[in-house]
Coordinates of C-alpha atoms in Angstrom, one line a residue:
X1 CA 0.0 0.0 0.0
X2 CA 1.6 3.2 -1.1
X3 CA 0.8 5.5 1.9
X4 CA 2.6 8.8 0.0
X5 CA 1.2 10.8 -2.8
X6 CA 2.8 11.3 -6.5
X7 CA 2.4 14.6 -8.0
X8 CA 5.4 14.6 -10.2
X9 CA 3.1 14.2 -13.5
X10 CA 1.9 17.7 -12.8
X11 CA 4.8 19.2 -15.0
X12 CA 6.6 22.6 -13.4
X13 CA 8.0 23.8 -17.0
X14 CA 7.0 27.8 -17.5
X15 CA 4.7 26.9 -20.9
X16 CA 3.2 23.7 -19.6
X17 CA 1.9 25.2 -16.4
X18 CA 1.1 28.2 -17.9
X19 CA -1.3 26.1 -20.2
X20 CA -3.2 24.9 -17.2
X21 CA -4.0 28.4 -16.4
X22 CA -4.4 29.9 -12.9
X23 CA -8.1 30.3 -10.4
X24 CA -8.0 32.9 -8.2
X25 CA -10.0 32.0 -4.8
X26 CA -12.0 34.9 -3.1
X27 CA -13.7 33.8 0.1
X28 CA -16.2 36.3 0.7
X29 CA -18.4 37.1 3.7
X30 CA -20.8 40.8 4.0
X31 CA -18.6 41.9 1.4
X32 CA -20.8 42.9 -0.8
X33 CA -19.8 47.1 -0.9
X34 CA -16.5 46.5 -1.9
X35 CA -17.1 43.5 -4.8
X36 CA -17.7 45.2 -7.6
X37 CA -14.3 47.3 -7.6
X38 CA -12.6 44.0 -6.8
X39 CA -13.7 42.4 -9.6
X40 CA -13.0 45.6 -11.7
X41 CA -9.6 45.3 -10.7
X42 CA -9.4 41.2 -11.3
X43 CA -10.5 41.8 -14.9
X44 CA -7.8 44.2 -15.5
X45 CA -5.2 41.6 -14.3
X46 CA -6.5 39.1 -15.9
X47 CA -5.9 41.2 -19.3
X48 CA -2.8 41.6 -18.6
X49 CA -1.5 38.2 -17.6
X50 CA -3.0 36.7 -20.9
X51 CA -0.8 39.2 -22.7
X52 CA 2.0 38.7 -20.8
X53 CA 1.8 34.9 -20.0
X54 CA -1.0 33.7 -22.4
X55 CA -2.5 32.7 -18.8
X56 CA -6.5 32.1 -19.3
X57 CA -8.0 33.2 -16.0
X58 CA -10.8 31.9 -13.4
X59 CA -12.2 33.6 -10.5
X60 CA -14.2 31.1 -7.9
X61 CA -16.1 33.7 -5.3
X62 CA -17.1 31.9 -2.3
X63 CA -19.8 33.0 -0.4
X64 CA -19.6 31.7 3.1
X65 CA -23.1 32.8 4.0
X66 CA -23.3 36.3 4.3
X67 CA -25.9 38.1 5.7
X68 CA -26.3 41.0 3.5
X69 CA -26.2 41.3 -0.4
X70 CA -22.9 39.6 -1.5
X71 CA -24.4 36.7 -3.4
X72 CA -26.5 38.9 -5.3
X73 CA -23.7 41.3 -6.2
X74 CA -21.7 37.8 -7.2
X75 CA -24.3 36.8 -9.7
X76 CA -24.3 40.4 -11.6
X77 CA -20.4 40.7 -12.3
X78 CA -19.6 40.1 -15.4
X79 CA -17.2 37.2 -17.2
X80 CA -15.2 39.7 -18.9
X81 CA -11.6 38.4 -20.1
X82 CA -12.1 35.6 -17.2
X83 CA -14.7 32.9 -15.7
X84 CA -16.5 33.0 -12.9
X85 CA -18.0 30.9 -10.7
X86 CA -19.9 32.0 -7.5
X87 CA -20.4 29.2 -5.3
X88 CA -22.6 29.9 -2.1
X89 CA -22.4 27.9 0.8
X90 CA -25.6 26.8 3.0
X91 CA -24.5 28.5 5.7
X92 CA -21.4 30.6 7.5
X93 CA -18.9 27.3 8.3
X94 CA -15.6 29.9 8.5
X95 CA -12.9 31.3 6.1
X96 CA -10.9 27.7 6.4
X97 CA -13.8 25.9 4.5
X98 CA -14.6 28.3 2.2
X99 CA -11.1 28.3 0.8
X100 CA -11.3 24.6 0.7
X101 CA -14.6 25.0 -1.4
X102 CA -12.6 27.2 -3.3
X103 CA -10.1 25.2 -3.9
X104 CA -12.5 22.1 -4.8
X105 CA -14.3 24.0 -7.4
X106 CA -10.9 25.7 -9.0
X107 CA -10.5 24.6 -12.4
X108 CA -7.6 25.3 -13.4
X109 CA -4.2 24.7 -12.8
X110 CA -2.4 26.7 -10.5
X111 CA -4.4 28.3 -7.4
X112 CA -4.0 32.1 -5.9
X113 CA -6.1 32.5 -2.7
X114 CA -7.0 36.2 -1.6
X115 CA -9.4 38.0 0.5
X116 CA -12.6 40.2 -0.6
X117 CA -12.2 43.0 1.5
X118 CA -9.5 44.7 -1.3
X119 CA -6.3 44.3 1.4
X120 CA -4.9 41.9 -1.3
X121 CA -3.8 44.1 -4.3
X122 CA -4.6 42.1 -7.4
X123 CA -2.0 43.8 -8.9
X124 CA 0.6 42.1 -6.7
X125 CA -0.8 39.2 -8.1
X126 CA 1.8 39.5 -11.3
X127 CA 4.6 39.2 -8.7
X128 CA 3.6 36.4 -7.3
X129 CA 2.7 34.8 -11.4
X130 CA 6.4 35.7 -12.1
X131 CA 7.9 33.6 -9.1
X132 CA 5.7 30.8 -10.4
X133 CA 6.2 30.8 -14.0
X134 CA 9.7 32.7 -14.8
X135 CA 11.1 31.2 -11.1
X136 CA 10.0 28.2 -11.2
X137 CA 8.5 28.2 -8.1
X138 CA 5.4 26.0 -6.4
X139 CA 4.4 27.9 -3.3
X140 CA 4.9 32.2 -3.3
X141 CA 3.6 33.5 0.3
X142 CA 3.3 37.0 1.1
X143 CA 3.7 38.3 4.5
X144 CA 3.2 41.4 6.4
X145 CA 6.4 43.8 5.9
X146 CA 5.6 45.2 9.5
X147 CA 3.9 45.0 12.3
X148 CA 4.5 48.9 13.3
X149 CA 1.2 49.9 13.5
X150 CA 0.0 47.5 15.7
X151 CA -0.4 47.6 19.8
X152 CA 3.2 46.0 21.0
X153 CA 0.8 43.8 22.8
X154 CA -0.7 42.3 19.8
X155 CA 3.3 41.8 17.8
X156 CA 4.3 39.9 21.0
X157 CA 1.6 37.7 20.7
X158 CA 1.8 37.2 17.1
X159 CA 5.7 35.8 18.1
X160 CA 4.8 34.3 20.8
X161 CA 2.1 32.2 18.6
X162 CA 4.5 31.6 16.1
X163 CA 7.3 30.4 18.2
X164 CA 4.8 28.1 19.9
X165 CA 3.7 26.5 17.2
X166 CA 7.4 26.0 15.1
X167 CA 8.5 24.7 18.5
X168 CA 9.9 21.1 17.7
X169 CA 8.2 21.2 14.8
X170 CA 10.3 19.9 10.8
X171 CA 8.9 22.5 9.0
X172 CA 8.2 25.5 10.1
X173 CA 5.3 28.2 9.1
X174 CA 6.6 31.5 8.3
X175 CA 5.6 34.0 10.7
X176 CA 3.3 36.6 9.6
X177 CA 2.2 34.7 6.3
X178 CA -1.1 35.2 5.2
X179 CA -3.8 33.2 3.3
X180 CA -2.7 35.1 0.1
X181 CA -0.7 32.6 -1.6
X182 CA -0.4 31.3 -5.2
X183 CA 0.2 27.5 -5.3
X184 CA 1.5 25.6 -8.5
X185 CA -0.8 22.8 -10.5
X186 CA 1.3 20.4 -8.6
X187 CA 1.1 22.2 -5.2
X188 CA -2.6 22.6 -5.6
X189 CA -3.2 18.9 -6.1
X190 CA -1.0 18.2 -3.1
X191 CA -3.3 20.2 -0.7
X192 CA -6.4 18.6 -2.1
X193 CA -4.8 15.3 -1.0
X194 CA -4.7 16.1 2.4
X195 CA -7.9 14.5 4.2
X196 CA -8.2 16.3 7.4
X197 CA -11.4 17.8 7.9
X198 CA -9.8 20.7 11.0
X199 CA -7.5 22.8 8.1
X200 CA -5.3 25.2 8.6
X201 CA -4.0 26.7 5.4
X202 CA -1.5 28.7 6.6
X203 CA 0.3 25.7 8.1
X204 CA -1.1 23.0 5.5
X205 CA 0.6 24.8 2.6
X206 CA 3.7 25.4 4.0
X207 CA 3.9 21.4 5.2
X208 CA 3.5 20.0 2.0
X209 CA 6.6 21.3 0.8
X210 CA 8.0 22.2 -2.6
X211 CA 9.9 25.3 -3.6
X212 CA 8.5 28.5 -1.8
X213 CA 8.9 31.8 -2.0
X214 CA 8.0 34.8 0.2
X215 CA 7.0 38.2 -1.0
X216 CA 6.8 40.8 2.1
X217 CA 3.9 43.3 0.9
X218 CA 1.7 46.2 3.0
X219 CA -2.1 45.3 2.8
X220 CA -4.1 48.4 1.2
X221 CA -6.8 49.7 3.7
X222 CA -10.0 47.8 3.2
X223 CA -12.3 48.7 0.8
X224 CA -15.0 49.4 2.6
X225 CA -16.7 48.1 6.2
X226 CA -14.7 46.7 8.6
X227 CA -13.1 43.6 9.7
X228 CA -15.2 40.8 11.6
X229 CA -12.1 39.0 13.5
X230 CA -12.2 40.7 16.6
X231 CA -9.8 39.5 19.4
X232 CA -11.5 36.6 20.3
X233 CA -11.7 34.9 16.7
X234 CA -8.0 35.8 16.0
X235 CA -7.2 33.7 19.6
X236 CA -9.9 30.8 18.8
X237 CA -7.9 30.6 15.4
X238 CA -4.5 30.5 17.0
X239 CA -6.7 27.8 19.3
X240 CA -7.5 26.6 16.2
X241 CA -3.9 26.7 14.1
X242 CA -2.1 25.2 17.7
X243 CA -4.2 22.1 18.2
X244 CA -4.8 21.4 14.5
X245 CA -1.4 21.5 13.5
X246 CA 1.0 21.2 16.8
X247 CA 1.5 19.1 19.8
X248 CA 3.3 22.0 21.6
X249 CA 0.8 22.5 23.8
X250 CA 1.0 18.6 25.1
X251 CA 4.5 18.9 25.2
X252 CA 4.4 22.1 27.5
X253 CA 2.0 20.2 29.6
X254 CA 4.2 17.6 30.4
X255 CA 6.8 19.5 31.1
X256 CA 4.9 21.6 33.5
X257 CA 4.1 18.4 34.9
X258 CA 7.7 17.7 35.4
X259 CA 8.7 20.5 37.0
X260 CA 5.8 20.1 39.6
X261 CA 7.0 17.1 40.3
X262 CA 10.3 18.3 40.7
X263 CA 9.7 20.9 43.0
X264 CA 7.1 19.3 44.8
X265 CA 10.1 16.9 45.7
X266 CA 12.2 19.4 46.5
X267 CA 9.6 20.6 48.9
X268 CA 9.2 17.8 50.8
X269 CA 13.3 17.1 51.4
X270 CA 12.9 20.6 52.7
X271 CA 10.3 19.5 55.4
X272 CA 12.3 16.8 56.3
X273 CA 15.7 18.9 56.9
X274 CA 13.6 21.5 58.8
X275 CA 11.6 18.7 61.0
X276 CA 14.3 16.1 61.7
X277 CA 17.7 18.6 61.2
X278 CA 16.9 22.1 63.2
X279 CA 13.6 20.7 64.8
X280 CA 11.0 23.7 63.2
X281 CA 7.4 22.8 63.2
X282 CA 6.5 23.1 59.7
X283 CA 3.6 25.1 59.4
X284 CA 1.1 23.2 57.3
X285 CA -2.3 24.8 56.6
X286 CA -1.2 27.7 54.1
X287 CA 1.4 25.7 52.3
X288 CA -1.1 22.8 52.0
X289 CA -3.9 25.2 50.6
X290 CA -1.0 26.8 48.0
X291 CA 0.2 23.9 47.0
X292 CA -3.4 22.4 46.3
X293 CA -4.6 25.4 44.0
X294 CA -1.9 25.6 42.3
X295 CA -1.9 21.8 41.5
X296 CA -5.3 22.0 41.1
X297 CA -5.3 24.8 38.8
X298 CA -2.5 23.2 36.5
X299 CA -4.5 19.8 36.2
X300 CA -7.2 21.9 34.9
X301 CA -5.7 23.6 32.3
X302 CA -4.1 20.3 31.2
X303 CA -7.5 18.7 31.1
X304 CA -8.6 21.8 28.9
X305 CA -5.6 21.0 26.6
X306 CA -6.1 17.5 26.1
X307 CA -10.1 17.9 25.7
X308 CA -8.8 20.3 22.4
X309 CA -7.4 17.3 20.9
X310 CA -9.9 15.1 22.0
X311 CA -12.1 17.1 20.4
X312 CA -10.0 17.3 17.4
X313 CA -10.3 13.5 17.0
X314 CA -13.7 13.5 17.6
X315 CA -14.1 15.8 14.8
X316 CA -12.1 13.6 12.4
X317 CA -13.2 10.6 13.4
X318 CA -17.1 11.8 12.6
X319 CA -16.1 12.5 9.3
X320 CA -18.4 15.6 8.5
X321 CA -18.3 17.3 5.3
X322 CA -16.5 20.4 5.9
X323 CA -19.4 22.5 4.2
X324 CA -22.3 22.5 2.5
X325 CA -22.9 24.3 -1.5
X326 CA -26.5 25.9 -1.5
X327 CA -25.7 27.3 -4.9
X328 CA -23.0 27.0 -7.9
X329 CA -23.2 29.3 -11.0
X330 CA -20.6 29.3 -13.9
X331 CA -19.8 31.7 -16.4
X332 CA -17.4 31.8 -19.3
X333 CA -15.5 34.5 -20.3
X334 CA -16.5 36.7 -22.4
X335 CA -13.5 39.1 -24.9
X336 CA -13.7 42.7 -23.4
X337 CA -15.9 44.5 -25.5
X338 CA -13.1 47.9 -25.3
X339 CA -10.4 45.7 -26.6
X340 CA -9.5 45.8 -30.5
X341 CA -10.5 43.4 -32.6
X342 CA -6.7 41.5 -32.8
X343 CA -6.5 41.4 -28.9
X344 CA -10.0 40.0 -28.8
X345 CA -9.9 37.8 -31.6
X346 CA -6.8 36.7 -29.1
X347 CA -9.0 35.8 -26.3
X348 CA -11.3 34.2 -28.0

């Protein structure tokens, strides 16, 4: 039984990959103010890596069950100089399954994944095409440039996150990459191989390996509204990221436990020197009452720990489908109508 994966078919060569084309992901939830000018800007693009590249284009916008108009914008944009699907889910299941459903429905070859809130410049995009194609490249990652104009509380716990989770671990996630990636044909199929229903992409993509390239960027000011991740998502998806993808946290438990042990042991050799050597009455109540909270309070948090992977487990073992499509509409593109007639005989 071969328990590994082949993707080596999948061929790397600049024309070859090209060929396969490239579907740009767009997870999207109450995003429907800022839409339109996306999609504005991802035609443009599109335009201009078919001219530079011959690269046919797809854009798959994932609606992860928005409450206001976002669907309906999706089904008016147009499928000028690219595809689109818009593939609505049954209900809000979270940014990590709507870019798998992205990725499921992606047609083409290679895969770019970027947000609908118009923080991922689509004209960046042509950076991260050139790593793939004229680099030879599988995996191109951006990252934040800076964290300067954030609270210093918030950077230390982005490092602190980051360190926790690379701690022991073979490969390592690179701190302060983002979901906006590009992934090669053969990248692409790689993370669709991967079976586990609790995903994190950030750390998924960067285990499967392959060449990879980051590209530091500054994310534009969103286009409109303002984000939903407040504090406590952003620390229910490191919760998330930790357990799904490192056993640091078991490993810190144990070592607590160690060290209790340790100095528990340590406590009661000095009981004995100060009851048998100089002869002190040892006084008991508050040391017993310390000593039980504090044990008391460690075995809980440890019990929290281990009931995150439990449920983890649980999760995997009841094999649920990640998500749910309510809707799936395709269009094909259509030569801009402003073009002249050589560049859109061309796309035709």
């Amino acid at each position: 039984m071969m328990l590994g994966s082949d993707v080596s078919g999948l061929s790397t060569e600049a024309g070859a990959a090209a060929a396969q084309g490239l579907s740009i992901v767009v997870p999207a939830y109450n995003e429907a103010g800022g839409l339109q000018a996306l999609h504005g800007r991802l035609i443009t693009l599109a335009a201009t890596l078919r001219q530079r590249y011959g690269l046919a284009c797809e854009v798959v916008y994932v609606d992860d069950g928005s409450a206001d108009s976002t669907l309906s914008v999706a089904r008016t944009l147009p499928a000028t100089m690219l595809d689109v699907q818009v593939v609505s889910l049954s209900r809000n299941f979270g940014k990590e399954a709507a870019l798998m459903a992205g990725l499921d429905h992606a047609r083409r070859g290679a895969v770019l994944f970027m947000d609908g809130d118009g923080q991922h410049a689509p004209e960046l995009v042509e950076t991260l095409v050139a790593h793939w194609i004229d680099d030879g490249y599988d995996v191109v990652y951006t990252a934040k440039a800076h964290r300067d104009n954030e609270p210093a509380l918030r950077r230390t716990a982005v490092r602190g996150f980051y360190a926790l989770i690379n701690w022991g671990a073979r490969q390592k996630i690179p701190e302060d990459a983002g979901d906006f990636r590009l992934l090669s044909p053969r990248a692409a199929q790689a993370l669709r191989q991967l079976p586990e229903r609790n995903r994190f992409f950030k750390g998924l993509a960067s285990w499967i390996g392959f060449r990879q390239k980051r590209v530091d960027y500054e994310p534009e000011p969103r286009a409109h509204g303002f984000s939903t991740f407040s504090t406590a998502r952003l620390i229910g998806l490191s919760i998330e990221g930790l357990t799904s993808f490192s056993v640091a946290p078991l490993r810190i438990a144990s070592l607590l436990g160690v060290a209790l042990a340790i100095s528990a042991f340590l406590f009661g050799l000095s009981i004995l020197w100060e009851t048998w050597i100089d002869g002190k009455s040892v006084p008991g109540y508050p040391s017993i009452i310390v000593g039980m909270m504090t044990i008391g309070g460690v075995q809980l948090l440890m019990i929290g720990i281990v009931g995150e992977y439990i449920g983890k487990i649980l999760s995997e073992m009841k094999a649920r489908p990640i998500y749910f499509v309510a809707e799936h509409t395709v269009k094909q593109a259509e030569p801009d109508a402003g073009a002249d007639p050589a560049k859109r005989s061309a796309a035709e």
